[in-house]
Amino acid sequence: GVLQSWLVDERLVGSRLVVVTREGVAVGGGVGSGVVDVVQAAVWGLVRAAQAENPGRFVLVDGEVSAGVGELVSAVAGSGSGSGEVELALRGGGVWVPRLVAGGVLGSGPVWDPEGVVLVTGGTGGLGGVVARYLVVEEGVRHVVLSSRRGLEAPGAVELVGELEAAGARVRVVACDVAERA
């Protein structure tokens, strides 16, 4: 409601609304890069959608504004005429901004525990089947749970289970809607 009201208020045309969250986003990408609060993260998702539809109207800031409003204004404005940043995270007195950087070749990718259990949601559908086959055949996963709304009643589900079992996996199919908590 606040975002919608901001957009339709003619007095605010040309201004930006700064939305501040705490623990809404992790920074640094490494272990210990921060705990993310799922409610605050959802706010980030909502505001990002609003940013895409209304460029220049919203700024996301995550973190403790320990020095008060001045620190927040400095972080959002940057130096001179403004930084142009639409997402900022304040951590330990520093300002983090998202950047796409060139990276080296990653290692061999994720290492799957062959004795662990892998859950594939939407597992009996087309894409789920491709993922399950890849995990079993290429990654050596031996225990797979395929969840889907229709379970074994889904077209091709029985055949997929047979194919995965023939490749050496133990497969369990569960009919459920993972979007429904109950």
GROMACS .gro file of N, CA and C in nm:
model
  546
    1GLY      N    1   0.082  -0.120   0.000
    1GLY     CA    2   0.000   0.000   0.000
    1GLY      C    3   0.086   0.126   0.000
    2VAL      N    4   0.194   0.124   0.077
    2VAL     CA    5   0.281   0.242   0.083
    2VAL      C    6   0.343   0.270  -0.054
    3LEU      N    7   0.389   0.166  -0.120
    3LEU     CA    8   0.450   0.184  -0.252
    3LEU      C    9   0.349   0.239  -0.351
    4GLN      N   10   0.228   0.187  -0.350
    4GLN     CA   11   0.125   0.234  -0.441
    4GLN      C   12   0.088   0.379  -0.413
    5SER      N   13   0.073   0.414  -0.286
    5SER     CA   14   0.041   0.553  -0.249
    5SER      C   15   0.151   0.648  -0.294
    6TRP      N   16   0.275   0.606  -0.278
    6TRP     CA   17   0.389   0.688  -0.318
    6TRP      C   18   0.384   0.718  -0.468
    7LEU      N   19   0.350   0.617  -0.546
    7LEU     CA   20   0.350   0.633  -0.691
    7LEU      C   21   0.240   0.725  -0.742
    8VAL      N   22   0.126   0.726  -0.675
    8VAL     CA   23   0.014   0.807  -0.725
    8VAL      C   24   0.009   0.948  -0.667
    9ASP      N   25   0.092   0.976  -0.568
    9ASP     CA   26   0.093   1.110  -0.507
    9ASP      C   27   0.169   1.206  -0.599
   10GLU      N   28   0.096   1.297  -0.663
   10GLU     CA   29   0.156   1.388  -0.760
   10GLU      C   30   0.261   1.480  -0.699
   11ARG      N   31   0.253   1.505  -0.568
   11ARG     CA   32   0.352   1.590  -0.501
   11ARG      C   33   0.488   1.522  -0.495
   12LEU      N   34   0.493   1.389  -0.512
   12LEU     CA   35   0.617   1.314  -0.497
   12LEU      C   36   0.680   1.275  -0.630
   13VAL      N   37   0.624   1.322  -0.741
   13VAL     CA   38   0.679   1.290  -0.872
   13VAL      C   39   0.825   1.338  -0.876
   14GLY      N   40   0.913   1.252  -0.922
   14GLY     CA   41   1.055   1.286  -0.931
   14GLY      C   42   1.135   1.258  -0.804
   15SER      N   43   1.067   1.216  -0.698
   15SER     CA   44   1.139   1.184  -0.574
   15SER      C   45   1.152   1.033  -0.561
   16ARG      N   46   1.237   0.991  -0.468
   16ARG     CA   47   1.260   0.849  -0.445
   16ARG      C   48   1.216   0.812  -0.303
   17LEU      N   49   1.158   0.693  -0.291
   17LEU     CA   50   1.122   0.638  -0.161
   17LEU      C   51   1.231   0.539  -0.123
   18VAL      N   52   1.290   0.558  -0.004
   18VAL     CA   53   1.393   0.468   0.045
   18VAL      C   54   1.327   0.369   0.140
   19VAL      N   55   1.337   0.241   0.108
   19VAL     CA   56   1.280   0.135   0.191
   19VAL      C   57   1.396   0.069   0.266
   20VAL      N   58   1.389   0.075   0.399
   20VAL     CA   59   1.496   0.021   0.483
   20VAL      C   60   1.450  -0.108   0.548
   21THR      N   61   1.534  -0.211   0.535
   21THR     CA   62   1.507  -0.340   0.599
   21THR      C   63   1.625  -0.376   0.687
   22ARG      N   64   1.606  -0.475   0.769
   22ARG     CA   65   1.715  -0.529   0.851
   22ARG      C   66   1.721  -0.678   0.827
   23GLU      N   67   1.836  -0.728   0.782
   23GLU     CA   68   1.858  -0.868   0.749
   23GLU      C   69   1.772  -0.914   0.631
   24GLY      N   70   1.751  -0.824   0.536
   24GLY     CA   71   1.672  -0.857   0.418
   24GLY      C   72   1.753  -0.919   0.306
   25VAL      N   73   1.886  -0.905   0.315
   25VAL     CA   74   1.973  -0.955   0.209
   25VAL      C   75   2.110  -0.989   0.269
   26ALA      N   76   2.170  -1.095   0.218
   26ALA     CA   77   2.306  -1.132   0.260
   26ALA      C   78   2.405  -1.062   0.169
   27VAL      N   79   2.525  -1.037   0.219
   27VAL     CA   80   2.628  -0.973   0.138
   27VAL      C   81   2.755  -1.057   0.142
   28GLY      N   82   2.838  -1.041   0.044
   28GLY     CA   83   2.968  -1.105   0.043
   28GLY      C   84   2.971  -1.243  -0.019
   29GLY      N   85   2.861  -1.313  -0.016
   29GLY     CA   86   2.853  -1.443  -0.081
   29GLY      C   87   2.926  -1.557  -0.013
   30GLY      N   88   2.995  -1.532   0.095
   30GLY     CA   89   3.068  -1.639   0.161
   30GLY      C   90   2.995  -1.691   0.282
   31VAL      N   91   3.052  -1.792   0.344
   31VAL     CA   92   2.995  -1.845   0.467
   31VAL      C   93   2.995  -1.734   0.570
   32GLY      N   94   2.886  -1.719   0.641
   32GLY     CA   95   2.875  -1.613   0.741
   32GLY      C   96   2.847  -1.477   0.680
   33SER      N   97   2.801  -1.473   0.555
   33SER     CA   98   2.777  -1.345   0.490
   33SER      C   99   2.652  -1.277   0.543
   34GLY      N  100   2.583  -1.342   0.633
   34GLY     CA  101   2.469  -1.278   0.696
   34GLY      C  102   2.348  -1.367   0.700
   35VAL      N  103   2.271  -1.349   0.805
   35VAL     CA  104   2.145  -1.420   0.821
   35VAL      C  105   2.040  -1.340   0.747
   36VAL      N  106   1.954  -1.408   0.675
   36VAL     CA  107   1.849  -1.339   0.600
   36VAL      C  108   1.715  -1.373   0.664
   37ASP      N  109   1.639  -1.269   0.696
   37ASP     CA  110   1.504  -1.283   0.749
   37ASP      C  111   1.411  -1.297   0.630
   38VAL      N  112   1.336  -1.408   0.622
   38VAL     CA  113   1.254  -1.434   0.504
   38VAL      C  114   1.145  -1.328   0.483
   39VAL      N  115   1.097  -1.269   0.590
   39VAL     CA  116   0.996  -1.163   0.575
   39VAL      C  117   1.060  -1.039   0.513
   40GLN      N  118   1.177  -1.002   0.564
   40GLN     CA  119   1.247  -0.886   0.509
   40GLN      C  120   1.290  -0.912   0.364
   41ALA      N  121   1.332  -1.034   0.334
   41ALA     CA  122   1.371  -1.070   0.199
   41ALA      C  123   1.252  -1.057   0.104
   42ALA      N  124   1.133  -1.091   0.152
   42ALA     CA  125   1.013  -1.076   0.068
   42ALA      C  126   0.988  -0.929   0.036
   43VAL      N  127   1.017  -0.841   0.130
   43VAL     CA  128   1.004  -0.697   0.105
   43VAL      C  129   1.099  -0.658  -0.008
   44TRP      N  130   1.221  -0.711  -0.005
   44TRP     CA  131   1.315  -0.682  -0.113
   44TRP      C  132   1.258  -0.728  -0.247
   45GLY      N  133   1.199  -0.846  -0.251
   45GLY     CA  134   1.141  -0.895  -0.376
   45GLY      C  135   1.030  -0.805  -0.427
   46LEU      N  136   0.944  -0.761  -0.337
   46LEU     CA  137   0.833  -0.673  -0.375
   46LEU      C  138   0.885  -0.540  -0.428
   47VAL      N  139   0.981  -0.482  -0.356
   47VAL     CA  140   1.033  -0.352  -0.399
   47VAL      C  141   1.111  -0.365  -0.529
   48ARG      N  142   1.182  -0.476  -0.548
   48ARG     CA  143   1.252  -0.496  -0.675
   48ARG      C  144   1.154  -0.499  -0.792
   49ALA      N  145   1.039  -0.561  -0.772
   49ALA     CA  146   0.937  -0.562  -0.877
   49ALA      C  147   0.889  -0.420  -0.904
   50ALA      N  148   0.867  -0.343  -0.798
   50ALA     CA  149   0.824  -0.203  -0.814
   50ALA      C  150   0.934  -0.122  -0.884
   51GLN      N  151   1.061  -0.149  -0.853
   51GLN     CA  152   1.172  -0.080  -0.919
   51GLN      C  153   1.173  -0.108  -1.069
   52ALA      N  154   1.147  -0.231  -1.106
   52ALA     CA  155   1.148  -0.268  -1.248
   52ALA      C  156   1.038  -0.196  -1.324
   53GLU      N  157   0.925  -0.177  -1.258
   53GLU     CA  158   0.811  -0.111  -1.322
   53GLU      C  159   0.819   0.042  -1.314
   54ASN      N  160   0.897   0.092  -1.219
   54ASN     CA  161   0.906   0.236  -1.195
   54ASN      C  162   1.051   0.276  -1.169
   55PRO      N  163   1.136   0.274  -1.271
   55PRO     CA  164   1.278   0.303  -1.251
   55PRO      C  165   1.300   0.439  -1.185
   56GLY      N  166   1.394   0.442  -1.092
   56GLY     CA  167   1.431   0.566  -1.027
   56GLY      C  168   1.342   0.610  -0.912
   57ARG      N  169   1.239   0.534  -0.880
   57ARG     CA  170   1.146   0.578  -0.776
   57ARG      C  171   1.171   0.515  -0.640
   58PHE      N  172   1.241   0.401  -0.636
   58PHE     CA  173   1.261   0.331  -0.510
   58PHE      C  174   1.407   0.294  -0.490
   59VAL      N  175   1.451   0.299  -0.365
   59VAL     CA  176   1.585   0.258  -0.327
   59VAL      C  177   1.570   0.160  -0.211
   60LEU      N  178   1.644   0.050  -0.217
   60LEU     CA  179   1.645  -0.049  -0.109
   60LEU      C  180   1.773  -0.034  -0.028
   61VAL      N  181   1.758  -0.026   0.104
   61VAL     CA  182   1.872  -0.020   0.194
   61VAL      C  183   1.851  -0.125   0.301
   62ASP      N  184   1.953  -0.207   0.325
   62ASP     CA  185   1.944  -0.308   0.429
   62ASP      C  186   2.053  -0.286   0.531
   63GLY      N  187   2.017  -0.292   0.658
   63GLY     CA  188   2.118  -0.287   0.763
   63GLY      C  189   2.081  -0.192   0.874
   64GLU      N  190   2.168  -0.191   0.973
   64GLU     CA  191   2.153  -0.102   1.087
   64GLU      C  192   2.201   0.037   1.047
   65VAL      N  193   2.121   0.134   1.070
   65VAL     CA  194   2.163   0.271   1.045
   65VAL      C  195   2.208   0.324   1.181
   66SER      N  196   2.324   0.273   1.226
   66SER     CA  197   2.371   0.298   1.362
   66SER      C  198   2.405   0.444   1.389
   67ALA      N  199   2.451   0.517   1.288
   67ALA     CA  200   2.488   0.657   1.310
   67ALA      C  201   2.370   0.751   1.289
   68GLY      N  202   2.256   0.694   1.260
   68GLY     CA  203   2.137   0.777   1.244
   68GLY      C  204   2.104   0.805   1.099
   69VAL      N  205   2.019   0.903   1.080
   69VAL     CA  206   1.968   0.936   0.947
   69VAL      C  207   2.079   0.985   0.856
   70GLY      N  208   2.179   1.051   0.911
   70GLY     CA  209   2.289   1.104   0.829
   70GLY      C  210   2.361   0.995   0.754
   71GLU      N  211   2.388   0.882   0.820
   71GLU     CA  212   2.455   0.769   0.754
   71GLU      C  213   2.370   0.715   0.641
   72LEU      N  214   2.240   0.706   0.665
   72LEU     CA  215   2.149   0.657   0.562
   72LEU      C  216   2.148   0.751   0.442
   73VAL      N  217   2.136   0.880   0.466
   73VAL     CA  218   2.134   0.978   0.357
   73VAL      C  219   2.264   0.971   0.278
   74SER      N  220   2.378   0.959   0.348
   74SER     CA  221   2.508   0.951   0.280
   74SER      C  222   2.515   0.827   0.192
   75ALA      N  223   2.467   0.716   0.244
   75ALA     CA  224   2.474   0.590   0.169
   75ALA      C  225   2.387   0.595   0.045
   76VAL      N  226   2.270   0.655   0.056
   76VAL     CA  227   2.178   0.662  -0.057
   76VAL      C  228   2.224   0.766  -0.158
   77ALA      N  229   2.267   0.882  -0.110
   77ALA     CA  230   2.304   0.991  -0.199
   77ALA      C  231   2.440   0.971  -0.263
   78GLY      N  232   2.532   0.903  -0.195
   78GLY     CA  233   2.667   0.890  -0.247
   78GLY      C  234   2.735   1.025  -0.242
   79SER      N  235   2.832   1.047  -0.327
   79SER     CA  236   2.899   1.176  -0.329
   79SER      C  237   2.845   1.261  -0.442
   80GLY      N  238   2.848   1.389  -0.424
   80GLY     CA  239   2.805   1.482  -0.529
   80GLY      C  240   2.658   1.472  -0.556
   81SER      N  241   2.623   1.442  -0.681
   81SER     CA  242   2.483   1.442  -0.721
   81SER      C  243   2.413   1.311  -0.695
   82GLY      N  244   2.477   1.220  -0.628
   82GLY     CA  245   2.412   1.092  -0.596
   82GLY      C  246   2.482   0.976  -0.661
   83SER      N  247   2.467   0.861  -0.603
   83SER     CA  248   2.537   0.743  -0.652
   83SER      C  249   2.462   0.670  -0.761
   84GLY      N  250   2.332   0.690  -0.768
   84GLY     CA  251   2.252   0.618  -0.865
   84GLY      C  252   2.224   0.474  -0.825
   85GLU      N  253   2.269   0.434  -0.707
   85GLU     CA  254   2.247   0.298  -0.661
   85GLU      C  255   2.101   0.281  -0.622
   86VAL      N  256   2.046   0.163  -0.651
   86VAL     CA  257   1.908   0.133  -0.613
   86VAL      C  258   1.901   0.026  -0.505
   87GLU      N  259   2.016  -0.036  -0.474
   87GLU     CA  260   2.024  -0.136  -0.368
   87GLU      C  261   2.154  -0.116  -0.292
   88LEU      N  262   2.144  -0.107  -0.160
   88LEU     CA  263   2.261  -0.089  -0.075
   88LEU      C  264   2.246  -0.175   0.049
   89ALA      N  265   2.358  -0.223   0.100
   89ALA     CA  266   2.357  -0.292   0.229
   89ALA      C  267   2.463  -0.227   0.316
   90LEU      N  268   2.425  -0.190   0.437
   90LEU     CA  269   2.519  -0.128   0.531
   90LEU      C  270   2.566  -0.236   0.626
   91ARG      N  271   2.697  -0.259   0.628
   91ARG     CA  272   2.754  -0.362   0.714
   91ARG      C  273   2.885  -0.311   0.773
   92GLY      N  274   2.896  -0.312   0.905
   92GLY     CA  275   3.021  -0.278   0.972
   92GLY      C  276   3.079  -0.144   0.932
   93GLY      N  277   2.995  -0.045   0.912
   93GLY     CA  278   3.043   0.086   0.873
   93GLY      C  279   3.071   0.101   0.725
   94GLY      N  280   3.057  -0.008   0.648
   94GLY     CA  281   3.080  -0.002   0.504
   94GLY      C  282   2.950  -0.013   0.426
   95VAL      N  283   2.957   0.024   0.301
   95VAL     CA  284   2.841   0.018   0.212
   95VAL      C  285   2.869  -0.087   0.105
   96TRP      N  286   2.780  -0.183   0.093
   96TRP     CA  287   2.790  -0.288  -0.008
   96TRP      C  288   2.687  -0.259  -0.117
   97VAL      N  289   2.728  -0.278  -0.242
   97VAL     CA  290   2.636  -0.264  -0.355
   97VAL      C  291   2.653  -0.386  -0.444
   98PRO      N  292   2.546  -0.431  -0.509
   98PRO     CA  293   2.558  -0.549  -0.595
   98PRO      C  294   2.637  -0.516  -0.721
   99ARG      N  295   2.726  -0.606  -0.759
   99ARG     CA  296   2.806  -0.590  -0.879
   99ARG      C  297   2.821  -0.725  -0.947
  100LEU      N  298   2.815  -0.725  -1.077
  100LEU     CA  299   2.843  -0.843  -1.156
  100LEU      C  300   2.990  -0.834  -1.195
  101VAL      N  301   3.068  -0.930  -1.151
  101VAL     CA  302   3.211  -0.927  -1.178
  101VAL      C  303   3.253  -1.053  -1.251
  102ALA      N  304   3.358  -1.039  -1.329
  102ALA     CA  305   3.413  -1.155  -1.399
  102ALA      C  306   3.476  -1.247  -1.296
  103GLY      N  307   3.454  -1.375  -1.313
  103GLY     CA  308   3.512  -1.470  -1.219
  103GLY      C  309   3.588  -1.577  -1.293
  104GLY      N  310   3.669  -1.646  -1.219
  104GLY     CA  311   3.744  -1.757  -1.277
  104GLY      C  312   3.653  -1.877  -1.292
  105VAL      N  313   3.710  -1.982  -1.340
  105VAL     CA  314   3.636  -2.106  -1.356
  105VAL      C  315   3.607  -2.162  -1.217
  106LEU      N  316   3.484  -2.193  -1.193
  106LEU     CA  317   3.449  -2.253  -1.066
  106LEU      C  318   3.505  -2.393  -1.060
  107GLY      N  319   3.512  -2.445  -0.941
  107GLY     CA  320   3.561  -2.582  -0.924
  107GLY      C  321   3.472  -2.680  -0.999
  108SER      N  322   3.465  -2.798  -0.953
  108SER     CA  323   3.388  -2.900  -1.022
  108SER      C  324   3.239  -2.888  -0.995
  109GLY      N  325   3.197  -2.780  -0.931
  109GLY     CA  326   3.055  -2.763  -0.903
  109GLY      C  327   3.017  -2.828  -0.773
  110PRO      N  328   2.888  -2.839  -0.747
  110PRO     CA  329   2.845  -2.897  -0.620
  110PRO      C  330   2.885  -3.044  -0.609
  111VAL      N  331   2.918  -3.083  -0.489
  111VAL     CA  332   2.951  -3.222  -0.464
  111VAL      C  333   2.832  -3.285  -0.397
  112TRP      N  334   2.773  -3.382  -0.462
  112TRP     CA  335   2.654  -3.448  -0.410
  112TRP      C  336   2.695  -3.567  -0.326
  113ASP      N  337   2.637  -3.579  -0.209
  113ASP     CA  338   2.660  -3.695  -0.125
  113ASP      C  339   2.579  -3.810  -0.183
  114PRO      N  340   2.643  -3.913  -0.236
  114PRO     CA  341   2.568  -4.022  -0.299
  114PRO      C  342   2.475  -4.094  -0.203
  115GLU      N  343   2.501  -4.087  -0.074
  115GLU     CA  344   2.413  -4.152   0.024
  115GLU      C  345   2.307  -4.057   0.078
  116GLY      N  346   2.317  -3.929   0.045
  116GLY     CA  347   2.217  -3.833   0.089
  116GLY      C  348   2.091  -3.845   0.006
  117VAL      N  349   1.987  -3.776   0.048
  117VAL     CA  350   1.860  -3.778  -0.023
  117VAL      C  351   1.842  -3.643  -0.091
  118VAL      N  352   1.804  -3.645  -0.218
  118VAL     CA  353   1.780  -3.522  -0.293
  118VAL      C  354   1.631  -3.512  -0.322
  119LEU      N  355   1.573  -3.398  -0.288
  119LEU     CA  356   1.432  -3.369  -0.316
  119LEU      C  357   1.424  -3.288  -0.444
  120VAL      N  358   1.344  -3.334  -0.539
  120VAL     CA  359   1.320  -3.260  -0.662
  120VAL      C  360   1.173  -3.222  -0.663
  121THR      N  361   1.146  -3.092  -0.642
  121THR     CA  362   1.007  -3.047  -0.646
  121THR      C  363   0.966  -3.033  -0.792
  122GLY      N  364   0.841  -3.065  -0.820
  122GLY     CA  365   0.797  -3.070  -0.959
  122GLY      C  366   0.866  -3.186  -1.029
  123GLY      N  367   0.901  -3.287  -0.951
  123GLY     CA  368   0.988  -3.394  -0.996
  123GLY      C  369   0.933  -3.485  -1.102
  124THR      N  370   0.803  -3.489  -1.122
  124THR     CA  371   0.749  -3.578  -1.225
  124THR      C  372   0.718  -3.503  -1.354
  125GLY      N  373   0.743  -3.373  -1.355
  125GLY     CA  374   0.721  -3.294  -1.476
  125GLY      C  375   0.841  -3.303  -1.570
  126GLY      N  376   0.833  -3.234  -1.681
  126GLY     CA  377   0.939  -3.239  -1.781
  126GLY      C  378   1.074  -3.193  -1.728
  127LEU      N  379   1.081  -3.075  -1.671
  127LEU     CA  380   1.207  -3.024  -1.619
  127LEU      C  381   1.253  -3.102  -1.497
  128GLY      N  382   1.160  -3.139  -1.410
  128GLY     CA  383   1.194  -3.219  -1.293
  128GLY      C  384   1.255  -3.352  -1.333
  129GLY      N  385   1.202  -3.415  -1.438
  129GLY     CA  386   1.257  -3.540  -1.487
  129GLY      C  387   1.399  -3.523  -1.539
  130VAL      N  388   1.423  -3.413  -1.610
  130VAL     CA  389   1.558  -3.386  -1.661
  130VAL      C  390   1.655  -3.370  -1.545
  131VAL      N  391   1.615  -3.296  -1.443
  131VAL     CA  392   1.701  -3.275  -1.326
  131VAL      C  393   1.727  -3.408  -1.255
  132ALA      N  394   1.622  -3.486  -1.233
  132ALA     CA  395   1.638  -3.614  -1.164
  132ALA      C  396   1.731  -3.707  -1.242
  133ARG      N  397   1.713  -3.715  -1.373
  133ARG     CA  398   1.801  -3.799  -1.455
  133ARG      C  399   1.946  -3.753  -1.443
  134TYR      N  400   1.968  -3.625  -1.452
  134TYR     CA  401   2.103  -3.570  -1.441
  134TYR      C  402   2.165  -3.607  -1.306
  135LEU      N  403   2.090  -3.586  -1.199
  135LEU     CA  404   2.143  -3.615  -1.065
  135LEU      C  405   2.181  -3.762  -1.050
  136VAL      N  406   2.098  -3.850  -1.101
  136VAL     CA  407   2.124  -3.994  -1.086
  136VAL      C  408   2.235  -4.039  -1.179
  137VAL      N  409   2.226  -4.005  -1.306
  137VAL     CA  410   2.319  -4.056  -1.405
  137VAL      C  411   2.454  -3.984  -1.400
  138GLU      N  412   2.453  -3.852  -1.391
  138GLU     CA  413   2.577  -3.776  -1.399
  138GLU      C  414   2.643  -3.750  -1.264
  139GLU      N  415   2.562  -3.733  -1.160
  139GLU     CA  416   2.617  -3.697  -1.029
  139GLU      C  417   2.621  -3.814  -0.931
  140GLY      N  418   2.563  -3.927  -0.967
  140GLY     CA  419   2.571  -4.045  -0.883
  140GLY      C  420   2.480  -4.045  -0.761
  141VAL      N  421   2.379  -3.959  -0.761
  141VAL     CA  422   2.285  -3.957  -0.649
  141VAL      C  423   2.208  -4.089  -0.648
  142ARG      N  424   2.191  -4.147  -0.531
  142ARG     CA  425   2.128  -4.277  -0.520
  142ARG      C  426   1.994  -4.276  -0.448
  143HIS      N  427   1.956  -4.165  -0.389
  143HIS     CA  428   1.827  -4.156  -0.317
  143HIS      C  429   1.757  -4.028  -0.362
  144VAL      N  430   1.643  -4.045  -0.429
  144VAL     CA  431   1.572  -3.931  -0.486
  144VAL      C  432   1.427  -3.933  -0.440
  145VAL      N  433   1.378  -3.817  -0.398
  145VAL     CA  434   1.235  -3.799  -0.370
  145VAL      C  435   1.182  -3.703  -0.474
  146LEU      N  436   1.084  -3.747  -0.550
  146LEU     CA  437   1.020  -3.663  -0.651
  146LEU      C  438   0.885  -3.618  -0.596
  147SER      N  439   0.867  -3.488  -0.582
  147SER     CA  440   0.737  -3.441  -0.536
  147SER      C  441   0.668  -3.368  -0.650
  148SER      N  442   0.538  -3.387  -0.656
  148SER     CA  443   0.456  -3.317  -0.754
  148SER      C  444   0.311  -3.322  -0.706
  149ARG      N  445   0.230  -3.238  -0.761
  149ARG     CA  446   0.089  -3.234  -0.716
  149ARG      C  447   0.017  -3.365  -0.745
  150ARG      N  448   0.051  -3.429  -0.856
  150ARG     CA  449  -0.021  -3.551  -0.896
  150ARG      C  450   0.054  -3.679  -0.863
  151GLY      N  451   0.179  -3.670  -0.819
  151GLY     CA  452   0.253  -3.790  -0.781
  151GLY      C  453   0.264  -3.888  -0.896
  152LEU      N  454   0.242  -4.016  -0.865
  152LEU     CA  455   0.252  -4.121  -0.967
  152LEU      C  456   0.142  -4.113  -1.072
  153GLU      N  457   0.039  -4.032  -1.046
  153GLU     CA  458  -0.069  -4.015  -1.145
  153GLU      C  459  -0.029  -3.921  -1.259
  154ALA      N  460   0.084  -3.851  -1.243
  154ALA     CA  461   0.130  -3.759  -1.348
  154ALA      C  462   0.173  -3.838  -1.470
  155PRO      N  463   0.144  -3.787  -1.589
  155PRO     CA  464   0.186  -3.856  -1.711
  155PRO      C  465   0.337  -3.879  -1.713
  156GLY      N  466   0.377  -4.003  -1.738
  156GLY     CA  467   0.519  -4.038  -1.748
  156GLY      C  468   0.589  -4.062  -1.617
  157ALA      N  469   0.520  -4.046  -1.503
  157ALA     CA  470   0.584  -4.061  -1.373
  157ALA      C  471   0.632  -4.204  -1.349
  158VAL      N  472   0.549  -4.302  -1.381
  158VAL     CA  473   0.587  -4.442  -1.358
  158VAL      C  474   0.709  -4.477  -1.444
  159GLU      N  475   0.710  -4.430  -1.567
  159GLU     CA  476   0.823  -4.457  -1.656
  159GLU      C  477   0.951  -4.391  -1.604
  160LEU      N  478   0.939  -4.270  -1.554
  160LEU     CA  479   1.055  -4.199  -1.499
  160LEU      C  480   1.112  -4.274  -1.380
  161VAL      N  481   1.025  -4.319  -1.290
  161VAL     CA  482   1.071  -4.396  -1.174
  161VAL      C  483   1.145  -4.521  -1.220
  162GLY      N  484   1.090  -4.592  -1.317
  162GLY     CA  485   1.155  -4.713  -1.369
  162GLY      C  486   1.292  -4.682  -1.428
  163GLU      N  487   1.302  -4.573  -1.500
  163GLU     CA  488   1.429  -4.533  -1.561
  163GLU      C  489   1.533  -4.500  -1.454
  164LEU      N  490   1.492  -4.425  -1.351
  164LEU     CA  491   1.585  -4.388  -1.245
  164LEU      C  492   1.629  -4.509  -1.163
  165GLU      N  493   1.533  -4.599  -1.137
  165GLU     CA  494   1.567  -4.721  -1.062
  165GLU      C  495   1.661  -4.810  -1.143
  166ALA      N  496   1.640  -4.817  -1.273
  166ALA     CA  497   1.728  -4.896  -1.359
  166ALA      C  498   1.870  -4.839  -1.360
  167ALA      N  499   1.881  -4.710  -1.334
  167ALA     CA  500   2.013  -4.645  -1.329
  167ALA      C  501   2.076  -4.656  -1.190
  168GLY      N  502   2.006  -4.725  -1.097
  168GLY     CA  503   2.065  -4.750  -0.967
  168GLY      C  504   2.015  -4.667  -0.852
  169ALA      N  505   1.911  -4.588  -0.872
  169ALA     CA  506   1.861  -4.501  -0.765
  169ALA      C  507   1.741  -4.563  -0.695
  170ARG      N  508   1.727  -4.529  -0.568
  170ARG     CA  509   1.603  -4.559  -0.495
  170ARG      C  510   1.517  -4.434  -0.508
  171VAL      N  511   1.394  -4.451  -0.552
  171VAL     CA  512   1.308  -4.338  -0.583
  171VAL      C  513   1.179  -4.346  -0.503
  172ARG      N  514   1.141  -4.234  -0.447
  172ARG     CA  515   1.012  -4.223  -0.378
  172ARG      C  516   0.938  -4.107  -0.443
  173VAL      N  517   0.812  -4.128  -0.474
  173VAL     CA  518   0.729  -4.023  -0.534
  173VAL      C  519   0.624  -3.982  -0.431
  174VAL      N  520   0.612  -3.853  -0.410
  174VAL     CA  521   0.518  -3.800  -0.312
  174VAL      C  522   0.424  -3.703  -0.382
  175ALA      N  523   0.294  -3.726  -0.366
  175ALA     CA  524   0.195  -3.633  -0.421
  175ALA      C  525   0.167  -3.526  -0.317
  176CYS      N  526   0.211  -3.405  -0.347
  176CYS     CA  527   0.186  -3.293  -0.255
  176CYS      C  528   0.209  -3.163  -0.328
  177ASP      N  529   0.156  -3.056  -0.271
  177ASP     CA  530   0.177  -2.921  -0.324
  177ASP      C  531   0.273  -2.854  -0.227
  178VAL      N  532   0.397  -2.835  -0.268
  178VAL     CA  533   0.497  -2.781  -0.176
  178VAL      C  534   0.469  -2.636  -0.139
  179ALA      N  535   0.378  -2.572  -0.210
  179ALA     CA  536   0.341  -2.435  -0.174
  179ALA      C  537   0.244  -2.430  -0.058
  180GLU      N  538   0.182  -2.543  -0.027
  180GLU     CA  539   0.087  -2.550   0.085
  180GLU      C  540   0.157  -2.606   0.207
  181ARG      N  541   0.174  -2.523   0.311
  181ARG     CA  542   0.246  -2.564   0.431
  181ARG      C  543   0.186  -2.689   0.494
  182ALA      N  544   0.055  -2.701   0.499
  182ALA     CA  545  -0.009  -2.818   0.562
  182ALA      C  546   0.024  -2.944   0.486
   0.00000   0.00000   0.00000
